[in-house]
Each structure stands twice: as structure tokens, then as C-alpha cells.
Coordinates of N, CA and C in Angstrom, one line a residue:
M1 N -21.9 0.2 38.7 CA -22.3 0.9 37.5 C -23.6 0.2 36.9
S2 N -24.6 0.9 36.5 CA -25.8 0.3 36.0 C -25.5 -0.3 34.6
D3 N -26.5 -1.2 34.2 CA -26.3 -1.8 32.9 C -26.4 -0.8 31.8
R4 N -27.2 0.3 32.0 CA -27.3 1.3 31.0 C -26.0 2.1 30.8
N5 N -25.3 2.4 31.9 CA -24.1 3.1 31.8 C -23.0 2.2 31.2
R6 N -23.1 0.9 31.6 CA -22.1 -0.1 31.1 C -22.2 -0.1 29.5
W7 N -23.5 -0.2 29.0 CA -23.7 -0.2 27.6 C -23.2 1.1 26.9
R8 N -23.4 2.2 27.5 CA -22.9 3.5 27.0 C -21.4 3.5 26.9
T9 N -20.8 3.0 28.0 CA -19.3 2.9 28.0 C -18.8 1.9 26.9
A10 N -19.5 0.8 26.7 CA -19.1 -0.2 25.7 C -19.3 0.4 24.3
L11 N -20.4 1.2 24.1 CA -20.6 1.8 22.8 C -19.5 2.9 22.5
R12 N -19.2 3.7 23.5 CA -18.1 4.6 23.3 C -16.8 3.9 23.0
A13 N -16.5 2.9 23.7 CA -15.3 2.1 23.5 C -15.3 1.5 22.1
G14 N -16.5 1.0 21.7 CA -16.6 0.4 20.3 C -16.4 1.4 19.3
A15 N -16.9 2.6 19.4 CA -16.7 3.7 18.5 C -15.2 4.0 18.4
L16 N -14.5 4.1 19.6 CA -13.1 4.4 19.6 C -12.4 3.2 19.0
A17 N -12.8 2.0 19.2 CA -12.2 0.9 18.5 C -12.2 1.0 17.0
G18 N -13.4 1.4 16.5 CA -13.5 1.6 15.1 C -12.5 2.6 14.5
V19 N -12.4 3.7 15.2 CA -11.4 4.7 14.8 C -10.0 4.2 14.8
L20 N -9.7 3.4 15.9 CA -8.3 2.9 16.0 C -8.0 1.8 14.9
V21 N -9.0 1.0 14.6 CA -8.9 0.0 13.5 C -8.6 0.7 12.2
L22 N -9.4 1.7 11.9 CA -9.2 2.5 10.7 C -7.9 3.2 10.6
A23 N -7.4 3.7 11.8 CA -6.1 4.3 11.8 C -5.0 3.3 11.6
G24 N -5.2 2.1 12.2 CA -4.2 1.1 12.0 C -4.2 0.5 10.6
C25 N -5.2 0.7 9.8 CA -5.2 0.2 8.5 C -4.8 1.2 7.4
S26 N -4.7 2.5 7.9 CA -4.3 3.5 6.9 C -2.9 3.3 6.5
G27 N -2.6 3.5 5.2 CA -1.2 3.4 4.7 C -0.7 4.7 4.5
S28 N 0.4 4.8 3.7 CA 0.9 6.1 3.3 C 0.1 6.7 2.3
T29 N 0.4 8.0 2.0 CA -0.3 8.7 1.0 C 0.4 8.6 -0.4
E30 N 1.4 7.7 -0.5 CA 2.1 7.5 -1.7 C 1.1 6.8 -2.7
D31 N 1.2 7.2 -4.0 CA 0.4 6.6 -5.0 C 0.6 5.1 -5.1
V32 N -0.5 4.4 -5.3 CA -0.5 2.9 -5.4 C 0.4 2.4 -6.4
R33 N 0.6 3.1 -7.5 CA 1.4 2.7 -8.6 C 2.9 2.7 -8.2
I34 N 3.3 3.8 -7.5 CA 4.6 3.9 -7.0 C 4.9 2.8 -5.9
T35 N 4.0 2.6 -5.0 CA 4.1 1.6 -4.0 C 4.3 0.2 -4.6
L36 N 3.4 -0.1 -5.6 CA 3.5 -1.4 -6.2 C 4.8 -1.6 -6.9
C37 N 5.3 -0.6 -7.6 CA 6.6 -0.7 -8.3 C 7.7 -0.9 -7.3
K38 N 7.7 -0.2 -6.2 CA 8.7 -0.5 -5.1 C 8.6 -1.9 -4.6
D39 N 7.4 -2.3 -4.4 CA 7.2 -3.7 -3.9 C 7.7 -4.7 -4.9
M40 N 7.5 -4.4 -6.2 CA 8.0 -5.3 -7.2 C 9.5 -5.4 -7.2
V41 N 10.2 -4.3 -7.0 CA 11.6 -4.3 -6.9 C 12.0 -5.2 -5.7
L42 N 11.4 -5.0 -4.6 CA 11.7 -5.8 -3.4 C 11.5 -7.3 -3.7
A43 N 10.4 -7.6 -4.4 CA 10.1 -9.0 -4.7 C 11.2 -9.6 -5.6
R44 N 11.7 -8.8 -6.5 CA 12.7 -9.4 -7.4 C 14.1 -9.5 -6.8
L45 N 14.4 -8.5 -5.9 CA 15.8 -8.5 -5.3 C 15.8 -9.2 -4.0
N46 N 14.7 -9.2 -3.2 CA 14.7 -9.7 -1.9 C 15.8 -9.2 -1.0
P47 N 16.1 -7.9 -1.0 CA 17.2 -7.4 -0.2 C 16.9 -7.3 1.3
P48 N 17.9 -7.3 2.1 CA 17.7 -7.2 3.6 C 17.2 -5.7 3.8
S49 N 17.6 -4.8 3.1 CA 17.2 -3.4 3.2 C 17.4 -2.7 1.9
V50 N 16.7 -1.6 1.7 CA 16.8 -0.8 0.5 C 16.6 0.7 0.8
Q51 N 17.3 1.5 0.2 CA 17.2 3.0 0.4 C 16.7 3.5 -1.0
W52 N 15.5 4.1 -1.0 CA 14.9 4.7 -2.2 C 15.6 6.1 -2.3
T53 N 16.3 6.4 -3.4 CA 17.0 7.6 -3.6 C 16.2 8.6 -4.5
A54 N 15.4 8.1 -5.4 CA 14.6 9.0 -6.2 C 13.4 8.3 -6.8
V55 N 12.3 9.0 -6.9 CA 11.1 8.5 -7.5 C 10.6 9.6 -8.5
T56 N 10.3 9.1 -9.7 CA 9.8 10.1 -10.7 C 8.6 9.4 -11.4
T57 N 7.7 10.3 -11.8 CA 6.5 9.8 -12.6 C 6.5 10.7 -13.9
A58 N 6.3 10.0 -15.0 CA 6.2 10.7 -16.3 C 5.0 10.2 -17.0
P59 N 3.9 11.0 -16.8 CA 2.6 10.7 -17.5 C 2.8 11.0 -19.0
G60 N 2.0 10.3 -19.8 CA 2.0 10.5 -21.3 C 1.0 9.4 -21.8
D61 N 1.4 8.9 -23.0 CA 0.6 7.8 -23.5 C 0.5 6.6 -22.5
D62 N 1.5 6.4 -21.8 CA 1.5 5.5 -20.6 C 2.2 6.3 -19.5
L63 N 2.1 5.7 -18.3 CA 2.8 6.3 -17.1 C 4.1 5.5 -16.8
A64 N 5.2 6.2 -16.8 CA 6.4 5.6 -16.4 C 6.8 6.0 -14.9
V65 N 6.8 5.0 -14.1 CA 7.3 5.3 -12.7 C 8.7 4.8 -12.6
G66 N 9.6 5.8 -12.4 CA 11.0 5.5 -12.3 C 11.5 5.5 -10.9
L67 N 12.3 4.6 -10.5 CA 12.8 4.4 -9.2 C 14.3 4.3 -9.2
R68 N 15.0 5.0 -8.3 CA 16.4 4.8 -8.1 C 16.6 4.4 -6.6
F69 N 17.5 3.5 -6.4 CA 17.6 2.9 -5.1 C 19.1 2.5 -4.8
A70 N 19.4 2.3 -3.6 CA 20.7 1.8 -3.2 C 20.4 0.5 -2.4
V71 N 21.1 -0.6 -2.7 CA 20.9 -1.8 -2.0 C 22.3 -2.6 -2.1
G72 N 22.7 -3.0 -0.9 CA 24.0 -3.8 -0.9 C 25.2 -3.1 -1.4
G73 N 25.2 -1.8 -1.2 CA 26.4 -1.0 -1.7 C 26.4 -0.7 -3.1
R74 N 25.3 -0.9 -3.8 CA 25.3 -0.6 -5.3 C 24.0 0.2 -5.5
D75 N 24.0 1.0 -6.6 CA 22.9 1.8 -7.0 C 22.1 1.0 -8.0
G76 N 20.8 1.1 -8.0 CA 19.9 0.4 -9.0 C 18.9 1.3 -9.5
R77 N 18.2 0.9 -10.6 CA 17.2 1.6 -11.2 C 16.1 0.6 -11.6
A78 N 14.9 1.1 -11.6 CA 13.7 0.3 -12.1 C 12.7 1.3 -12.7
T79 N 12.0 0.7 -13.7 CA 10.9 1.5 -14.3 C 9.7 0.5 -14.4
C80 N 8.5 1.0 -14.0 CA 7.3 0.3 -14.2 C 6.4 1.1 -15.1
R81 N 5.8 0.5 -16.1 CA 5.0 1.2 -17.1 C 3.5 0.8 -16.9
Y82 N 2.6 1.8 -16.8 CA 1.2 1.6 -16.6 C 0.4 2.2 -17.8
R83 N -0.5 1.4 -18.3 CA -1.3 1.9 -19.5 C -2.3 3.0 -19.0
Y84 N -2.6 3.9 -20.0 CA -3.6 4.9 -19.8 C -4.9 4.2 -19.8
D85 N -5.7 4.5 -18.8 CA -6.9 3.7 -18.6 C -8.2 4.5 -18.5
A86 N -8.1 5.8 -18.6 CA -9.3 6.7 -18.4 C -10.1 6.8 -19.8
V87 N -11.4 6.8 -19.7 CA -12.2 6.9 -20.9 C -12.3 8.4 -21.2
D88 N -12.6 9.3 -20.2 CA -12.5 10.7 -20.4 C -12.1 11.3 -19.0
D89 N -11.8 12.6 -19.1 CA -11.3 13.4 -18.0 C -12.5 13.5 -17.0
T90 N -12.2 13.3 -15.7 CA -13.2 13.5 -14.7 C -12.6 14.4 -13.7
A91 N -13.4 14.8 -12.7 CA -12.8 15.6 -11.6 C -11.7 14.9 -10.9
L92 N -11.8 13.6 -10.8 CA -10.8 12.8 -10.1 C -9.5 12.8 -10.9
T93 N -9.6 12.5 -12.2 CA -8.3 12.5 -13.0 C -7.7 13.9 -13.1
L94 N -8.5 14.9 -13.1 CA -8.0 16.3 -13.1 C -7.3 16.6 -11.7
A95 N -7.9 16.1 -10.6 CA -7.3 16.4 -9.3 C -6.1 15.4 -9.1
D96 N -6.2 14.2 -9.6 CA -5.1 13.2 -9.4 C -4.8 12.6 -10.7
P97 N -3.9 13.2 -11.5 CA -3.6 12.7 -12.9 C -3.2 11.3 -13.0
L98 N -2.5 10.7 -11.9 CA -2.1 9.4 -12.0 C -3.2 8.4 -12.0
S99 N -4.4 8.8 -11.4 CA -5.5 7.9 -11.4 C -6.1 7.6 -12.7
A100 N -5.6 8.2 -13.8 CA -6.0 7.9 -15.2 C -5.3 6.7 -15.7
Y101 N -4.4 6.1 -14.9 CA -3.6 5.0 -15.4 C -4.0 3.7 -14.7
S102 N -3.8 2.6 -15.3 CA -4.0 1.3 -14.7 C -3.2 1.2 -13.4
T103 N -3.7 0.3 -12.5 CA -3.0 0.1 -11.2 C -2.1 -1.1 -11.3
S104 N -2.0 -1.8 -12.4 CA -1.1 -2.9 -12.6 C -0.2 -2.6 -13.8
P105 N 1.1 -2.7 -13.7 CA 2.0 -2.4 -14.8 C 1.9 -3.5 -15.9
Y106 N 2.2 -3.1 -17.1 CA 2.3 -4.0 -18.2 C 3.7 -4.3 -18.6
R107 N 4.6 -3.5 -18.0 CA 6.1 -3.7 -18.3 C 6.9 -3.2 -17.2
M108 N 8.0 -3.9 -17.0 CA 9.0 -3.5 -15.9 C 10.4 -3.7 -16.4
T109 N 11.3 -2.8 -16.1 CA 12.7 -3.0 -16.3 C 13.4 -2.8 -14.9
L110 N 14.4 -3.6 -14.7 CA 15.1 -3.6 -13.5 C 16.6 -3.6 -13.8
D111 N 17.3 -2.5 -13.5 CA 18.7 -2.4 -13.8 C 19.0 -2.7 -15.3
G112 N 18.1 -2.1 -16.2 CA 18.2 -2.2 -17.6 C 17.8 -3.5 -18.2
R113 N 17.3 -4.5 -17.4 CA 16.8 -5.8 -17.9 C 15.3 -5.8 -17.9
A114 N 14.7 -6.2 -19.0 CA 13.2 -6.3 -19.1 C 12.8 -7.5 -18.3
I115 N 11.8 -7.3 -17.5 CA 11.1 -8.4 -16.8 C 9.8 -8.7 -17.6
T116 N 9.8 -9.8 -18.2 CA 8.6 -10.2 -19.1 C 7.8 -11.3 -18.4
N117 N 6.7 -11.5 -19.0 CA 5.8 -12.7 -18.5 C 6.6 -14.0 -18.8
P118 N 6.5 -14.9 -18.0 CA 5.7 -15.1 -16.8 C 6.3 -14.5 -15.5
Q119 N 7.6 -14.0 -15.6 CA 8.3 -13.4 -14.4 C 7.6 -12.1 -14.0
L120 N 7.0 -11.3 -14.9 CA 6.4 -10.1 -14.6 C 5.1 -10.4 -13.8
A121 N 4.3 -11.4 -14.2 CA 3.1 -11.8 -13.5 C 3.4 -12.3 -12.1
E122 N 4.5 -13.1 -12.0 CA 4.9 -13.6 -10.7 C 5.4 -12.5 -9.8
T123 N 6.1 -11.6 -10.3 CA 6.6 -10.4 -9.6 C 5.4 -9.6 -9.0
I124 N 4.4 -9.3 -9.9 CA 3.2 -8.6 -9.4 C 2.5 -9.4 -8.3
K125 N 2.4 -10.7 -8.5 CA 1.7 -11.5 -7.5 C 2.4 -11.4 -6.2
Q126 N 3.8 -11.6 -6.2 CA 4.5 -11.5 -4.9 C 4.4 -10.2 -4.2
A127 N 4.5 -9.1 -5.0 CA 4.3 -7.8 -4.5 C 2.9 -7.6 -3.9
M128 N 1.9 -8.0 -4.5 CA 0.5 -7.9 -4.0 C 0.3 -8.7 -2.8
L129 N 0.9 -9.9 -2.7 CA 0.8 -10.7 -1.5 C 1.5 -10.0 -0.3
K130 N 2.7 -9.4 -0.6 CA 3.3 -8.6 0.5 C 2.5 -7.5 1.0
Q131 N 1.8 -6.8 0.0 CA 0.9 -5.7 0.4 C -0.2 -6.2 1.3
G132 N -0.8 -7.4 0.9 CA -1.9 -8.0 1.6 C -1.5 -8.4 3.0
R133 N -0.3 -9.0 3.2 CA 0.2 -9.3 4.5 C 0.4 -8.1 5.4
A134 N 0.9 -7.0 4.8 CA 1.2 -5.8 5.5 C -0.2 -5.2 6.0
F135 N -1.2 -5.2 5.1 CA -2.5 -4.7 5.5 C -3.1 -5.5 6.6
L136 N -3.0 -6.8 6.5 CA -3.5 -7.7 7.6 C -2.8 -7.4 8.9
D137 N -1.5 -7.2 8.9 CA -0.7 -6.9 10.1 C -1.1 -5.6 10.7
R138 N -1.3 -4.6 9.9 CA -1.8 -3.3 10.4 C -3.2 -3.4 11.0
A139 N -4.1 -4.1 10.3 CA -5.4 -4.3 10.8 C -5.4 -5.1 12.1
S140 N -4.6 -6.1 12.2 CA -4.5 -6.9 13.5 C -4.0 -6.1 14.6
E141 N -3.0 -5.2 14.3 CA -2.5 -4.3 15.4 C -3.6 -3.4 15.9
G142 N -4.3 -2.8 14.9 CA -5.4 -1.9 15.2 C -6.5 -2.6 16.0
I143 N -6.8 -3.8 15.7 CA -7.9 -4.5 16.4 C -7.4 -4.8 17.8
G144 N -6.1 -5.2 18.0 CA -5.5 -5.5 19.3 C -5.6 -4.2 20.2
R145 N -5.2 -3.1 19.6 CA -5.2 -1.8 20.4 C -6.7 -1.5 20.8
A146 N -7.6 -1.7 19.8 CA -9.0 -1.4 20.1 C -9.5 -2.3 21.2
A147 N -9.2 -3.6 21.1 CA -9.6 -4.5 22.2 C -9.1 -4.1 23.5
D148 N -7.8 -3.7 23.6 CA -7.2 -3.3 24.8 C -7.9 -2.1 25.4
E149 N -8.3 -1.1 24.5 CA -9.0 0.1 24.9 C -10.4 -0.2 25.4
I150 N -11.1 -1.1 24.8 CA -12.4 -1.5 25.2 C -12.3 -2.2 26.6
R151 N -11.3 -3.1 26.7 CA -11.1 -3.8 28.0 C -10.9 -2.8 29.1
S152 N -10.0 -1.8 28.9 CA -9.7 -0.9 29.9 C -10.9 0.0 30.2
Q153 N -11.7 0.3 29.2 CA -12.9 1.1 29.4 C -13.9 0.4 30.3
L154 N -14.1 -0.9 30.0 CA -15.0 -1.7 30.8 C -14.5 -2.0 32.2
E155 N -13.2 -2.3 32.3 CA -12.7 -2.5 33.6 C -12.6 -1.3 34.5
G156 N -12.4 -0.1 33.8 CA -12.3 1.1 34.6 C -13.6 1.6 35.1
G157 N -14.7 1.1 34.5 CA -16.1 1.5 34.9 C -16.6 0.7 36.0
R158 N -15.8 -0.3 36.5 CA -16.3 -1.1 37.6 C -16.1 -0.5 38.9

């Protein structure tokens, strides 16, 4: 194979790698406020597994994200409250009403008990660290798949 064709193959493989990395980094389409609230529950309880049974959002002066879950044979409830954060309505807030609210909660209740500072701040920190680790894991998997694809493209061209 000529150097020119090898470079074309490498460029195609690189483009494919970029797509695979982005695909590996994509998360769910769940709103970030709901995901954070779930991760905060997991940070507080540290259960081996949890089953989410209901998720509700109640926009108003603030946003209440309500969660119901089952863990260890018992039912639980949590609520995370987010402040209204929009200056005025935009196309984004009209299309996605939850985007008008802060992405970090100012209050949390877990099974009827208020989680206050400094525990609230520590809970948010632990949840965000978990999200960061999950993102890095997905990116690493995507990069590994992309590297394998590039390797197979280059070796297949020989």
C-alpha cells in the first residue's frame, strides 16, 4: 500500500475513532438534575443495588425532584430542591423547562430526614466524583475501541 493510501486509511480510521469516542462518552438523556439527585441518594446509602420505582419533577418557585426507590427490601424516598436560575424565558427554557433551574440542589431530604450542610455539600461532592469517574470510564472504553479499530484498519491495509 502506498504512503498516500496508508494516510487516507489512517484518516478514515481517525474519524471513526472520533465518532466512537463521542459515542462512548454519551450518557443517558435523563435530565442532569434527576441524575444528580439519584447519585446523591447512592452516595448517602451506598447500597449494593437500587431499583428506582418513580421519578417526579415539580417545577415552581423552585424545582422539586422526587425519587422513590427500593433498596435492601425496603422502600425509600428522596427529594432534591433546585433554585430557579433563569433571568428570562429563552427558547431553551421554553423547550426544556428544567433548564431554568440550577444544576446543584440547595436542599435534600432522604426518607423524611433533611440533609443539611456540611453533609449536603459532601453528598454533592461524592455524587459528582462518581459521575466524573463514570465519564472517564466511558471515555476510556471509547478510546480503547477506537484504537482497536485504527489498529485493525492499518493492519488490514498491509
